[in-house]
Short mmCIF file of C-alpha atoms in Angstrom, two decimals:
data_model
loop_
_atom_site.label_atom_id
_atom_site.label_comp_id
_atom_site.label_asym_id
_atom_site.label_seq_id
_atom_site.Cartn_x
_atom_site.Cartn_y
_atom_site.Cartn_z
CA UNK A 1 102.17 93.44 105.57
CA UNK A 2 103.71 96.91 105.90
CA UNK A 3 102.49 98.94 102.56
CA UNK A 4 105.84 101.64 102.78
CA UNK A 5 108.96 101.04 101.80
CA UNK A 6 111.05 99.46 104.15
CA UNK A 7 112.88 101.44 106.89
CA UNK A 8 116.69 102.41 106.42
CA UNK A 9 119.68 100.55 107.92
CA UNK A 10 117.59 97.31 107.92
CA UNK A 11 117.96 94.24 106.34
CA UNK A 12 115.26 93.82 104.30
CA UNK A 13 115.48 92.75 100.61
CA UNK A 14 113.60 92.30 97.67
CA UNK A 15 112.17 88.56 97.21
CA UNK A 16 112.51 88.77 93.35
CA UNK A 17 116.51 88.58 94.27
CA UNK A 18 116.27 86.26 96.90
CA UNK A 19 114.10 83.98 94.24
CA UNK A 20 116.90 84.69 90.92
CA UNK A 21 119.66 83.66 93.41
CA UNK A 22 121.28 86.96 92.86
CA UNK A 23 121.05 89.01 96.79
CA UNK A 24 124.63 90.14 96.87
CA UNK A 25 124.96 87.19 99.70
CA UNK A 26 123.84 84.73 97.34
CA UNK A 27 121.58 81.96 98.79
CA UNK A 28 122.70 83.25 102.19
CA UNK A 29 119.86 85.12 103.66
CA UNK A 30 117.81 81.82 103.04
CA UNK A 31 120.39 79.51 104.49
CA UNK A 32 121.21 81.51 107.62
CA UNK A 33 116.33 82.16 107.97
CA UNK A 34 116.17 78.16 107.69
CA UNK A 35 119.06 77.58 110.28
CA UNK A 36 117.53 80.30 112.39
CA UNK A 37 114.11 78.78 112.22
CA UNK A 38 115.77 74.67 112.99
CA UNK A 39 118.01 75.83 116.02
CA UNK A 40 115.06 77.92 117.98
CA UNK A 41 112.67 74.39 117.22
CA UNK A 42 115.33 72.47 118.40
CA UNK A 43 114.73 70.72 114.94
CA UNK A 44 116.36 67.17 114.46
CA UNK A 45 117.45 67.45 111.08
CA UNK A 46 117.57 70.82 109.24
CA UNK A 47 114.77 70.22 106.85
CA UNK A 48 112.77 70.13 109.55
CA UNK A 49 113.47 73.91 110.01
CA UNK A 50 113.46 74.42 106.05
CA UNK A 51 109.40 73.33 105.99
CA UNK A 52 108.50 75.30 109.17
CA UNK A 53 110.50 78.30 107.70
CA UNK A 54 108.90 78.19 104.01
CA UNK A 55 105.09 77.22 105.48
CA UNK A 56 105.07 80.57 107.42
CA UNK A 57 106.49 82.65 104.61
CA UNK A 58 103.89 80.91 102.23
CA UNK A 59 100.88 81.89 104.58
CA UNK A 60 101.90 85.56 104.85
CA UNK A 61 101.96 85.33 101.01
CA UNK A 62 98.52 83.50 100.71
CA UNK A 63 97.17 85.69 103.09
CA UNK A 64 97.91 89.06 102.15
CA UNK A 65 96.39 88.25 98.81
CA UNK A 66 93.22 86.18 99.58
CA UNK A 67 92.17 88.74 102.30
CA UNK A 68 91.77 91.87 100.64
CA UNK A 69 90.47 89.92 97.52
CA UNK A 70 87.54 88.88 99.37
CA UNK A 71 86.99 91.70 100.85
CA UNK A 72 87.51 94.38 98.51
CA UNK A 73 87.59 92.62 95.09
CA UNK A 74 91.19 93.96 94.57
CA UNK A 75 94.24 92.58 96.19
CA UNK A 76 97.82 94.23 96.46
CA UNK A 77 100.13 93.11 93.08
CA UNK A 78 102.80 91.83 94.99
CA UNK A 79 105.44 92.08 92.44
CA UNK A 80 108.68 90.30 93.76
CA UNK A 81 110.88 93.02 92.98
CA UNK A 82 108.41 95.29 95.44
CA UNK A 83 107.87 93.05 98.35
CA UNK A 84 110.37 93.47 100.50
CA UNK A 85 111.73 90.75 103.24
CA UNK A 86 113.90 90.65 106.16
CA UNK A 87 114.94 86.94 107.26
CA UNK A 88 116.68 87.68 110.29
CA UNK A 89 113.22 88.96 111.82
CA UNK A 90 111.12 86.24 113.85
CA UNK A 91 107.77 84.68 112.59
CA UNK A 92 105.54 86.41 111.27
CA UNK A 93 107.71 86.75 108.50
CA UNK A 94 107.98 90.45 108.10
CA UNK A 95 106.65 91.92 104.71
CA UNK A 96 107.16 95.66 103.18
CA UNK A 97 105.49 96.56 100.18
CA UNK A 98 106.90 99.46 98.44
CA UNK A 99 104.55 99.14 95.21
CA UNK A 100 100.83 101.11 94.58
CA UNK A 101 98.66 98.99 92.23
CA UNK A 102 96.39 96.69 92.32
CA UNK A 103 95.00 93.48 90.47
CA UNK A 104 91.20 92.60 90.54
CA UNK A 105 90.36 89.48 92.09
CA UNK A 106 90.24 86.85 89.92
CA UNK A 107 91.65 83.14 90.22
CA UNK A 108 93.89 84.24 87.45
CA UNK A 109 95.49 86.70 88.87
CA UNK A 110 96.12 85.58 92.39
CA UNK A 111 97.56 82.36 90.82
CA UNK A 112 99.89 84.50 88.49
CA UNK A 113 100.78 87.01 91.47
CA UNK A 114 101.54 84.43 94.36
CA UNK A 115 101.77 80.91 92.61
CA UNK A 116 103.60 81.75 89.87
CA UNK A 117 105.51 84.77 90.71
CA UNK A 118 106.08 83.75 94.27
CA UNK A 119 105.90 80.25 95.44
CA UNK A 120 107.04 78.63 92.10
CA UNK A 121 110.77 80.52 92.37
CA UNK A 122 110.51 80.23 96.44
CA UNK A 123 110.18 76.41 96.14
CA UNK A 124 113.44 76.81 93.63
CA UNK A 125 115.32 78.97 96.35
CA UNK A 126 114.62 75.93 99.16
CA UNK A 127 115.36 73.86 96.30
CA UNK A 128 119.40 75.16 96.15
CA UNK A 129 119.58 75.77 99.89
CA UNK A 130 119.44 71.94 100.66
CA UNK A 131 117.87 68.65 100.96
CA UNK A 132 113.62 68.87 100.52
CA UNK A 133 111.11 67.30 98.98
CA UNK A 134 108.94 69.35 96.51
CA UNK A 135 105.53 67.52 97.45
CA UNK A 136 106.38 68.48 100.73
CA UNK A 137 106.66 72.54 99.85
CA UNK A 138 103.64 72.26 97.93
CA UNK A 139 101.85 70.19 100.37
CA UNK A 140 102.91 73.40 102.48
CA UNK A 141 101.33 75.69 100.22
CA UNK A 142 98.36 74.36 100.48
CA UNK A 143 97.85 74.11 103.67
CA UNK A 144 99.20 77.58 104.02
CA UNK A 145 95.99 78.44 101.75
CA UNK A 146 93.60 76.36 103.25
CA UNK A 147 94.65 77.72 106.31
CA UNK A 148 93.93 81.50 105.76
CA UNK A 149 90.34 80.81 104.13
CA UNK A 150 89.91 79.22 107.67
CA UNK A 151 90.99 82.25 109.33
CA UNK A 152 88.87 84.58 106.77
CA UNK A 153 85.71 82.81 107.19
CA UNK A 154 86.17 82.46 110.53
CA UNK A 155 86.67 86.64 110.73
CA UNK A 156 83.75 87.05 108.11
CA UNK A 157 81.28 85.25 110.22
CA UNK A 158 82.17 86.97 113.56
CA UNK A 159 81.81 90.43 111.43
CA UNK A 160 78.39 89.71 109.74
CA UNK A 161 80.45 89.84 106.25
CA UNK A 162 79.18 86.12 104.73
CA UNK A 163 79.26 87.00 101.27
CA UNK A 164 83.35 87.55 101.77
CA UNK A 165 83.07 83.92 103.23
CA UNK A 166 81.78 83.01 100.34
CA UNK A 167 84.27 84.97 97.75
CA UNK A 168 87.42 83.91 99.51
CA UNK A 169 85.87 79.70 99.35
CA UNK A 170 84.75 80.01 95.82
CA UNK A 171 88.52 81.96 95.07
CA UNK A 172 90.09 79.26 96.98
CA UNK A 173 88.53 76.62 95.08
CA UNK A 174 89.75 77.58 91.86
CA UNK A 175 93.66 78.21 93.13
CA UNK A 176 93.29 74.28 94.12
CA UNK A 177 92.25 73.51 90.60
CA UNK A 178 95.89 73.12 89.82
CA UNK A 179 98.29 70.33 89.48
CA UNK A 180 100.83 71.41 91.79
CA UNK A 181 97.97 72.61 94.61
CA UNK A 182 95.58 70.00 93.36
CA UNK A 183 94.88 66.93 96.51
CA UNK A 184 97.60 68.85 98.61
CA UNK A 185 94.72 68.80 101.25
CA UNK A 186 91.43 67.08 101.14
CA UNK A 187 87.89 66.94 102.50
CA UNK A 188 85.56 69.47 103.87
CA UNK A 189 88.10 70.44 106.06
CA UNK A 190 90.92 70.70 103.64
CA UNK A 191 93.13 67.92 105.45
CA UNK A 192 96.60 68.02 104.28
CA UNK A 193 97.67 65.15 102.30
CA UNK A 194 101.39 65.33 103.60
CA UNK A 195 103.13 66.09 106.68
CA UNK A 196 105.19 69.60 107.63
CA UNK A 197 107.16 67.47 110.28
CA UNK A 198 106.90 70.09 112.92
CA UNK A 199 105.85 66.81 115.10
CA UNK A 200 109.47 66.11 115.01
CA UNK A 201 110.43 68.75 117.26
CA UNK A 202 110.61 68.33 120.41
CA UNK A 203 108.24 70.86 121.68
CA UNK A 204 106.06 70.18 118.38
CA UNK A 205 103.06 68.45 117.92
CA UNK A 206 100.27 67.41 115.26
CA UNK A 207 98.91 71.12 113.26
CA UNK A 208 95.14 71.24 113.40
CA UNK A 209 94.89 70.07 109.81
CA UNK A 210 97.60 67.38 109.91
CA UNK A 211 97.58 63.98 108.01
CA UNK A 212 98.51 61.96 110.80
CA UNK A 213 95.34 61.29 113.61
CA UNK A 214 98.94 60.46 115.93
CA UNK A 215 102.26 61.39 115.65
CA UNK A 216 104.17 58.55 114.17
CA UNK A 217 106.52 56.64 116.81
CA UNK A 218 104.49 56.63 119.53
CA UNK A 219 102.33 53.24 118.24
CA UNK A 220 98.90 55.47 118.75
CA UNK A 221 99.56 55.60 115.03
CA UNK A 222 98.42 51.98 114.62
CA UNK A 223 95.13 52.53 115.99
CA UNK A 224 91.77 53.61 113.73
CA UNK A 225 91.60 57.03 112.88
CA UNK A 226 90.17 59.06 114.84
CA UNK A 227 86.67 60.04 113.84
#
């Protein structure tokens, strides 16, 4: 994430009116980001491209949050109207943040900056743009935040910084303590409980933390999972 306004004679827009419905092109931006996203996968059907497109702008949100929470105790406020996005840029999704302050981090407030100001309306933007089923954005979500406390602890233990391990887990822990988050993933190793359906693709596969142990069709699905 970019913390300066975004540069001139771009594209880039805020998400608050991308999330209200009211850009100037409409739902367009969206549309045009999930058709962009389905015809470079080669995607069989168009939600396909809607998942993989929401699950990467749902990390990047998740991320730029969590990271600076554990390691600073503050994290960016990420106010919609501030956050800037442009969706004709490739993966990952490009962020500008025009805004200054601050919130201290505290389950509260990360849930209030990027659950409920961000994914909740962002969920209600795939929502109008077509065909796609909510517990698969939130299954998304959550694997989109179990997926950057991987990548934090994994960072804080190659840098000698365990005690942000242990921030970011015990922060993490709390944002699952709701119903829409709540058994999205599961176990130790926060399994998702749902699929993307990036394995559709034809150059896809299983994602380290999928639900299935094989990718359904093939018949390996039949067999015990794998240990």
């Amino acid at each position: 994430m970019r913390t300066a306004p975004p540069p001139a004679g771009g594209d880039h827009r805020p998400l608050a009116r991308l999330y209200a419905g009211k850009d100037p092109a409409g739902d367009a931006p969206l549309h045009a980001r999930v058709d962009r996203v389905a015809a470079r996968l080669g995607a069989p059907e168009r939600r396909v491209g809607a998942s993989v497109a929401h699950l990467g702008l749902a990390a990047r949100l998740w991320s730029t949050a969590l990271g600076p929470a554990a390691l600073h105790g503050r994290f960016p406020a990420l106010d919609p109207a501030g956050l800037h996005w442009d969706p004709a840029l490739t993966s990952p999704d490009d962020l500008w943040w025009a805004g200054g302050g601050t919130r201290p981090a505290t389950v509260a407030a990360l849930r209030e900056a990027v659950h409920e100001a961000h994914l909740v309306p962002l969920h209600a933007a795939f929502a109008r743009d077509g065909r796609i089923s909510p517990r698969l954005l939130w299954g998304n979500a959550g694997s989109a935040l179990a997926g950057a406390l991987r990548e934090l602890t994994r960072w804080a233990r190659a840098h000698g910084r365990p005690a942000a391990a242990e921030r970011a887990a015990a922060l993490v822990q709390g944002l699952f303590d709701h119903p829409d988050l709540a058994g999205t993933v599961r176990g130790p190793g926060l399994r998702r409980a749902s699929c993307c359906l990036y394995y559709r693709c034809p150059s896809g596969g299983l994602c380290g933390d999928c639900v299935f142990d094989h990718a359904p069709g093939t018949g390996l699905e039949r067999r015990a999972p794998a240990p």
